[in-house]
Amino acid sequence: MNRIMIGAIVGALSIAANAAINVIPQPNFVEEREGEYVVQGRIGDNIRFISDARIPAESYRLVVTPKGIFVTASDDAGRFYAMQTLRQLHNEGRIPCVFIDDMPRFKWRGLLFDDGRHFFGKETLMKTLDAMALHKLNVLHWVITQDQGWRIEIKKYPELTKKGSVRAGSPKPVVLVTPKDVPESGTGWVNNHIQYGPYFYTQDDIREIVAYAAARHITIVPEIELPGHSVAALSAYPWLGCTGEQFEPWCRWGVSENIYCGGNDETIKFLEDVMDEVCELFPGPFIHIGGDEAPKTVWKRCPKCQKRIKDLGLAGEEGLQGWMTDHFTKYLAAKGKRAIGWDEVLDGEPGKETIIMSWRGPQGGIKAASRGNDAVMCPVDPCYIDNPQGLADDPYEYINYGFQATLERCYGFNPTAGVPESEHSHILGGQGNNWSEYTWTGSELEWKIWPRMSALAECLWTVPERKSWTCFKARIPAMRRMLIREHHINCAPIE
Ligand code: ACM
Ligand code: ZN
């Protein structure tokens, strides 16, 4: 951040947000001015763009006067974000005069989209990308391999989608009287025996989606999970597991003990081959390699896994997972990519290059930063937006997770909370996660994401001194109307 921008932030702190300047996320410096600009024709034709290398990446200066609109930036992302601000300021052909100096607090401003448990498809995904762009969100973490479905075409291993993208059924509650009577996750569910799939994205679909996201300055980070959550892959190629047993894509939610064999060189080669195709398809700098919820029960009795532990002198099964994490971090680094793992990978003492995604709480991210790893924060509370949002009447809330991720709670998220100031540079940012076990359709997914993602977007863009829940509550109805009218999003009410 250059000196001009720092001065602007400090100057902004004393200025209260004004209702006429209604933008989410709240810009970091706003000075309202007299008058308004009357738009002639298309808004794009009314803007003068100025390049200034002193403006940091993704940042912009927007000046609206009665005579014209001036956007200054050093890159396309900055110009794009100025346009998103203008879209929100524009009201029936008029734009209030204003001086805005704006820059993101964090460089990772993400949303996790789980196509594994339920599959939402291109249309919902693209609508989501459009709404993310409006909020200056720039990372879509895309879960495309899960126990319950493999969703990405891999040319070298066609059975992954032929077999792995279809499951024979999904969990259904044993007794359903009203939605509120559905039992808690994991108990009281049976298989509905309704085939789900084949659902997957072809490589052409993926290229189209990646390009669509790139045009909106959104990087897609695919998650190719290892060693756990891999039952769908084991169903396609049983030799990938420790026992060679034939599995079926899982018809339950939860954590399976059947995972990739960490001792089998052919399994490692398979995962390298998959990564080769994934790296070709996703030009972004990050690949997520999972690492969460990998029980070691089968590894404990697998001769191959035990041999690898012994031969390499690893610290037991956790050490074996650590070896896999390091192997793929290095494999991806050789292709110019950075590997990301869920916070469990810290148990395997990963190298400094691995980025840690902190989900069980902030502790994983705090520990990562203290040992010199970069981290992305998405603690369950409040970033898991599959949790109920506490609406008085919510047709989509079936599950009691034990707490509510209300809009206000989401708004309270601060990715650097608990991290010593000297380590803040390791916190790349954060994201909202919607795991889709209990999200069946695209419209339910939208209801869970919006407007809570609007709140999280502000936590990731706006400095804490410029945030105010009261002010956000005054601004969110206009954003909700915009999501519904312009993006046809099934946005939940505010309360
Ligand atoms: C996770 O929620 N298992 C990362
Ligand atoms: Zn094994």
Short mmCIF file of C-alpha atoms in Angstrom, two decimals, residues 156-466:
data_model
loop_
_atom_site.label_atom_id
_atom_site.label_comp_id
_atom_site.label_asym_id
_atom_site.label_seq_id
_atom_site.Cartn_x
_atom_site.Cartn_y
_atom_site.Cartn_z
CA LYS A 156 -6.60 -40.53 -18.22
CA TYR A 157 -9.05 -42.07 -15.73
CA PRO A 158 -12.53 -42.08 -17.31
CA GLU A 159 -14.06 -44.32 -14.63
CA LEU A 160 -13.74 -41.46 -12.14
CA THR A 161 -16.75 -39.77 -13.69
CA LYS A 162 -18.35 -42.83 -15.33
CA LYS A 163 -18.63 -44.66 -12.03
CA GLY A 164 -17.68 -42.05 -9.43
CA SER A 165 -20.19 -39.36 -10.38
CA VAL A 166 -23.25 -41.55 -9.73
CA ARG A 167 -24.43 -42.72 -6.33
CA ALA A 168 -27.27 -45.12 -5.70
CA GLY A 169 -29.02 -42.91 -3.18
CA SER A 170 -28.77 -40.10 -0.66
CA PRO A 171 -29.59 -39.76 3.03
CA LYS A 172 -33.24 -39.21 3.85
CA PRO A 173 -34.64 -38.62 7.35
CA VAL A 174 -36.43 -41.64 8.83
CA VAL A 175 -39.31 -39.52 10.09
CA LEU A 176 -40.34 -36.24 8.60
CA VAL A 177 -43.23 -34.47 10.22
CA THR A 178 -42.16 -30.89 9.70
CA PRO A 179 -38.77 -29.65 8.49
CA LYS A 180 -37.85 -28.78 12.08
CA ASP A 181 -38.30 -32.43 13.10
CA VAL A 182 -35.46 -33.65 10.95
CA PRO A 183 -32.86 -35.22 13.24
CA GLU A 184 -29.38 -33.91 13.70
CA SER A 185 -26.70 -34.72 11.19
CA GLY A 186 -25.56 -38.35 11.32
CA THR A 187 -28.50 -39.89 13.15
CA GLY A 188 -31.91 -41.01 12.00
CA TRP A 189 -31.14 -40.99 8.32
CA VAL A 190 -31.72 -43.79 5.79
CA ASN A 191 -30.85 -44.22 2.12
CA ASN A 192 -33.60 -42.92 -0.16
CA HIS A 193 -32.45 -45.28 -2.95
CA ILE A 194 -32.91 -42.62 -5.59
CA GLN A 195 -30.02 -42.59 -8.05
CA TYR A 196 -28.12 -39.28 -7.94
CA GLY A 197 -26.08 -38.59 -11.07
CA PRO A 198 -24.23 -38.97 -13.31
CA TYR A 199 -23.32 -35.36 -12.47
CA PHE A 200 -19.97 -33.92 -13.41
CA TYR A 201 -18.23 -31.15 -15.35
CA THR A 202 -16.47 -31.99 -18.61
CA GLN A 203 -13.09 -30.41 -19.24
CA ASP A 204 -14.80 -28.07 -21.74
CA ASP A 205 -17.26 -27.02 -19.02
CA ILE A 206 -14.36 -26.31 -16.69
CA ARG A 207 -12.51 -24.20 -19.24
CA GLU A 208 -15.71 -22.22 -19.82
CA ILE A 209 -16.27 -21.68 -16.08
CA VAL A 210 -12.63 -20.74 -15.42
CA ALA A 211 -12.79 -18.16 -18.24
CA TYR A 212 -16.11 -16.80 -16.93
CA ALA A 213 -14.59 -16.40 -13.48
CA ALA A 214 -11.39 -14.83 -14.83
CA ALA A 215 -13.43 -12.19 -16.68
CA ARG A 216 -14.78 -11.25 -13.24
CA HIS A 217 -11.33 -11.27 -11.58
CA ILE A 218 -12.15 -14.45 -9.68
CA THR A 219 -9.55 -17.20 -9.31
CA ILE A 220 -10.94 -20.70 -9.06
CA VAL A 221 -9.13 -22.92 -6.56
CA PRO A 222 -10.07 -26.57 -7.20
CA GLU A 223 -9.99 -28.97 -4.28
CA ILE A 224 -8.69 -32.42 -5.14
CA GLU A 225 -9.00 -34.02 -1.75
CA LEU A 226 -6.39 -36.42 -0.39
CA PRO A 227 -5.99 -38.77 1.37
CA GLY A 228 -9.55 -38.74 2.80
CA HIS A 229 -13.01 -38.11 1.37
CA SER A 230 -12.05 -40.32 -1.55
CA VAL A 231 -14.65 -43.12 -1.60
CA ALA A 232 -15.96 -42.08 -5.06
CA ALA A 233 -12.43 -42.40 -6.48
CA LEU A 234 -11.93 -45.79 -4.74
CA SER A 235 -15.21 -46.96 -6.28
CA ALA A 236 -13.84 -46.19 -9.75
CA TYR A 237 -10.39 -47.72 -9.14
CA PRO A 238 -10.40 -50.03 -6.09
CA TRP A 239 -6.61 -50.50 -6.26
CA LEU A 240 -6.23 -46.90 -5.00
CA GLY A 241 -7.24 -48.02 -1.50
CA CYS A 242 -5.36 -50.10 1.03
CA THR A 243 -7.46 -53.25 0.71
CA GLY A 244 -8.43 -53.31 -2.98
CA GLU A 245 -12.03 -53.70 -1.86
CA GLN A 246 -14.76 -52.60 -4.28
CA PHE A 247 -16.62 -49.59 -2.90
CA GLU A 248 -19.58 -47.66 -4.21
CA PRO A 249 -19.86 -43.84 -4.20
CA TRP A 250 -21.03 -43.15 -0.68
CA CYS A 251 -24.76 -42.72 -0.01
CA ARG A 252 -24.18 -41.25 3.47
CA TRP A 253 -22.76 -38.03 4.85
CA GLY A 254 -19.89 -38.03 7.32
CA VAL A 255 -16.33 -39.29 7.43
CA SER A 256 -15.39 -42.63 5.88
CA GLU A 257 -12.39 -44.60 7.12
CA ASN A 258 -11.74 -45.79 3.58
CA ILE A 259 -9.11 -43.46 2.13
CA TYR A 260 -6.34 -43.52 -0.49
CA CYS A 261 -3.44 -45.83 0.38
CA GLY A 262 -0.44 -43.73 1.39
CA GLY A 263 1.98 -46.62 0.88
CA ASN A 264 1.12 -47.57 -2.69
CA ASP A 265 3.30 -45.93 -5.37
CA GLU A 266 0.56 -46.49 -7.95
CA THR A 267 -1.85 -44.44 -5.85
CA ILE A 268 0.68 -41.61 -5.66
CA LYS A 269 1.20 -41.84 -9.44
CA PHE A 270 -2.57 -41.71 -9.98
CA LEU A 271 -2.85 -38.55 -7.90
CA GLU A 272 0.08 -36.98 -9.77
CA ASP A 273 -1.64 -37.76 -13.09
CA VAL A 274 -4.86 -36.18 -11.81
CA MET A 275 -2.92 -33.11 -10.66
CA ASP A 276 -1.31 -32.85 -14.12
CA GLU A 277 -4.71 -32.49 -15.79
CA VAL A 278 -6.05 -30.24 -13.01
CA CYS A 279 -3.07 -27.88 -13.32
CA GLU A 280 -3.66 -27.62 -17.08
CA LEU A 281 -7.32 -26.75 -16.56
CA PHE A 282 -6.90 -24.24 -13.73
CA PRO A 283 -4.39 -21.51 -14.56
CA GLY A 284 -4.62 -19.93 -11.08
CA PRO A 285 -1.75 -20.17 -8.59
CA PHE A 286 -3.44 -22.43 -5.98
CA ILE A 287 -4.52 -26.08 -5.77
CA HIS A 288 -6.29 -27.31 -2.62
CA ILE A 289 -5.22 -30.83 -1.64
CA GLY A 290 -7.68 -31.37 1.22
CA GLY A 291 -6.16 -33.23 4.17
CA ASP A 292 -9.10 -32.97 6.59
CA GLU A 293 -10.97 -35.80 8.26
CA ALA A 294 -8.68 -38.67 7.23
CA PRO A 295 -9.03 -41.51 9.78
CA LYS A 296 -5.96 -43.72 10.01
CA THR A 297 -7.73 -46.97 10.97
CA VAL A 298 -7.09 -48.71 7.65
CA TRP A 299 -3.54 -47.34 7.32
CA LYS A 300 -2.71 -48.88 10.72
CA ARG A 301 -3.29 -52.38 9.35
CA CYS A 302 -2.10 -51.83 5.76
CA PRO A 303 1.29 -53.50 5.04
CA LYS A 304 2.14 -50.94 2.31
CA CYS A 305 1.38 -47.94 4.51
CA GLN A 306 3.34 -49.47 7.40
CA LYS A 307 6.27 -50.25 5.11
CA ARG A 308 6.45 -46.63 3.87
CA ILE A 309 6.35 -45.37 7.48
CA LYS A 310 9.19 -47.73 8.42
CA ASP A 311 11.31 -47.19 5.29
CA LEU A 312 11.14 -43.39 5.55
CA GLY A 313 11.28 -43.28 9.35
CA LEU A 314 8.01 -41.34 9.50
CA ALA A 315 6.24 -40.45 12.73
CA GLY A 316 3.48 -43.02 12.42
CA GLU A 317 0.34 -42.52 10.35
CA GLU A 318 0.26 -38.76 10.92
CA GLY A 319 3.79 -38.68 9.57
CA LEU A 320 2.61 -40.60 6.51
CA GLN A 321 -0.07 -38.01 5.84
CA GLY A 322 2.59 -35.33 6.38
CA TRP A 323 4.75 -37.08 3.79
CA MET A 324 1.86 -37.04 1.29
CA THR A 325 1.20 -33.35 1.97
CA ASP A 326 4.86 -32.51 1.38
CA HIS A 327 5.06 -34.74 -1.69
CA PHE A 328 2.14 -32.97 -3.38
CA THR A 329 3.19 -29.53 -2.19
CA LYS A 330 6.51 -30.11 -3.95
CA TYR A 331 4.91 -31.78 -6.97
CA LEU A 332 2.63 -28.76 -7.43
CA ALA A 333 5.42 -26.27 -6.71
CA ALA A 334 7.36 -27.76 -9.62
CA LYS A 335 4.38 -26.76 -11.77
CA GLY A 336 4.32 -23.25 -10.34
CA LYS A 337 1.37 -23.89 -8.00
CA ARG A 338 0.95 -23.44 -4.25
CA ALA A 339 -0.72 -26.27 -2.32
CA ILE A 340 -3.35 -25.59 0.32
CA GLY A 341 -4.41 -28.02 3.04
CA TRP A 342 -7.06 -28.01 5.76
CA ASP A 343 -5.70 -27.34 9.26
CA GLU A 344 -5.32 -31.07 10.06
CA VAL A 345 -2.23 -31.10 7.83
CA LEU A 346 -0.42 -29.22 10.60
CA ASP A 347 -0.28 -32.56 12.49
CA GLY A 348 2.10 -33.82 9.79
CA GLU A 349 4.49 -30.85 10.29
CA PRO A 350 4.25 -29.54 6.71
CA GLY A 351 6.88 -27.36 5.06
CA LYS A 352 6.51 -23.57 5.03
CA GLU A 353 5.22 -23.50 1.45
CA THR A 354 1.93 -25.23 2.30
CA ILE A 355 -0.93 -22.78 2.88
CA ILE A 356 -3.12 -23.72 5.84
CA MET A 357 -6.89 -23.33 5.69
CA SER A 358 -8.17 -22.94 9.24
CA TRP A 359 -11.65 -24.39 9.70
CA ARG A 360 -12.00 -26.09 13.12
CA GLY A 361 -11.52 -22.67 14.66
CA PRO A 362 -8.96 -19.92 14.22
CA GLN A 363 -6.26 -21.91 16.07
CA GLY A 364 -4.94 -23.67 12.96
CA GLY A 365 -4.40 -20.35 11.20
CA ILE A 366 -2.86 -18.79 14.30
CA LYS A 367 -0.45 -21.72 14.62
CA ALA A 368 0.31 -21.64 10.89
CA ALA A 369 1.22 -17.94 11.02
CA SER A 370 3.41 -18.51 14.10
CA ARG A 371 5.44 -21.17 12.29
CA GLY A 372 5.72 -19.11 9.11
CA ASN A 373 3.00 -20.66 6.94
CA ASP A 374 0.46 -18.51 5.13
CA ALA A 375 -3.14 -19.15 6.16
CA VAL A 376 -6.70 -18.60 5.03
CA MET A 377 -9.26 -18.21 7.80
CA CYS A 378 -12.68 -19.87 7.63
CA PRO A 379 -13.45 -20.99 11.20
CA VAL A 380 -16.73 -22.92 11.53
CA ASP A 381 -18.01 -20.05 13.68
CA PRO A 382 -19.02 -17.92 11.83
CA CYS A 383 -17.79 -18.85 8.34
CA TYR A 384 -19.73 -22.11 7.82
CA ILE A 385 -22.79 -20.66 6.17
CA ASP A 386 -24.45 -24.05 5.86
CA ASN A 387 -25.28 -23.43 9.54
CA PRO A 388 -28.74 -22.01 10.25
CA GLN A 389 -29.01 -18.24 9.94
CA GLY A 390 -31.58 -17.81 12.69
CA LEU A 391 -34.44 -16.44 10.63
CA ALA A 392 -37.84 -16.35 12.30
CA ASP A 393 -39.31 -18.51 9.56
CA ASP A 394 -36.84 -20.38 7.43
CA PRO A 395 -38.14 -22.96 4.95
CA TYR A 396 -34.65 -24.31 4.32
CA GLU A 397 -33.43 -24.95 7.85
CA TYR A 398 -33.70 -28.64 8.67
CA ILE A 399 -30.65 -29.28 10.76
CA ASN A 400 -29.65 -28.19 14.23
CA TYR A 401 -25.88 -27.76 14.22
CA GLY A 402 -25.72 -26.32 17.72
CA PHE A 403 -25.30 -22.66 16.84
CA GLN A 404 -26.59 -20.11 14.42
CA ALA A 405 -24.44 -18.25 11.92
CA THR A 406 -26.65 -15.19 11.91
CA LEU A 407 -26.00 -12.29 9.57
CA GLU A 408 -24.74 -10.24 12.52
CA ARG A 409 -22.45 -13.04 13.67
CA CYS A 410 -20.99 -13.31 10.17
CA TYR A 411 -20.51 -9.55 10.16
CA GLY A 412 -18.35 -9.88 13.29
CA PHE A 413 -15.74 -12.03 11.52
CA ASN A 414 -12.18 -10.73 11.73
CA PRO A 415 -9.58 -12.99 10.06
CA THR A 416 -6.69 -11.63 12.13
CA ALA A 417 -8.37 -11.99 15.54
CA GLY A 418 -5.91 -13.70 17.87
CA VAL A 419 -2.98 -13.38 15.46
CA PRO A 420 -0.05 -11.29 16.72
CA GLU A 421 0.37 -8.16 14.64
CA SER A 422 3.85 -9.15 13.51
CA GLU A 423 2.31 -12.22 11.83
CA HIS A 424 -0.65 -10.55 10.12
CA SER A 425 1.09 -10.71 6.76
CA HIS A 426 0.65 -14.52 6.86
CA ILE A 427 -3.13 -14.19 6.95
CA LEU A 428 -4.05 -14.08 3.28
CA GLY A 429 -7.71 -13.53 4.08
CA GLY A 430 -10.77 -15.66 4.59
CA GLN A 431 -13.84 -17.20 3.09
CA GLY A 432 -17.39 -18.36 3.68
CA ASN A 433 -18.00 -22.10 3.28
CA ASN A 434 -21.22 -23.73 2.23
CA TRP A 435 -20.89 -27.50 2.47
CA SER A 436 -23.81 -28.98 0.61
CA GLU A 437 -24.96 -32.10 2.50
CA TYR A 438 -28.17 -30.36 3.46
CA THR A 439 -28.42 -28.08 0.47
CA TRP A 440 -30.31 -29.83 -2.28
CA THR A 441 -30.95 -27.23 -4.98
CA GLY A 442 -29.42 -24.10 -6.45
CA SER A 443 -32.09 -21.88 -4.96
CA GLU A 444 -31.50 -23.31 -1.46
CA LEU A 445 -27.79 -22.77 -1.96
CA GLU A 446 -28.37 -19.12 -2.88
CA TRP A 447 -30.57 -18.66 0.19
CA LYS A 448 -27.76 -19.90 2.41
CA ILE A 449 -25.03 -17.86 0.75
CA TRP A 450 -26.79 -14.49 0.45
CA PRO A 451 -26.86 -12.11 2.25
CA ARG A 452 -24.40 -13.70 4.71
CA MET A 453 -21.70 -13.63 2.06
CA SER A 454 -22.37 -9.89 1.70
CA ALA A 455 -21.46 -9.54 5.39
CA LEU A 456 -18.35 -11.70 5.04
CA ALA A 457 -17.32 -9.79 1.90
CA GLU A 458 -17.26 -6.59 3.94
CA CYS A 459 -15.15 -8.32 6.63
CA LEU A 460 -12.62 -9.25 3.94
CA TRP A 461 -12.51 -5.94 2.07
CA THR A 462 -13.11 -3.19 4.63
CA VAL A 463 -10.74 -2.23 7.45
CA PRO A 464 -12.30 -2.82 10.91
CA GLU A 465 -12.39 0.93 11.67
CA ARG A 466 -14.68 1.47 8.69
#
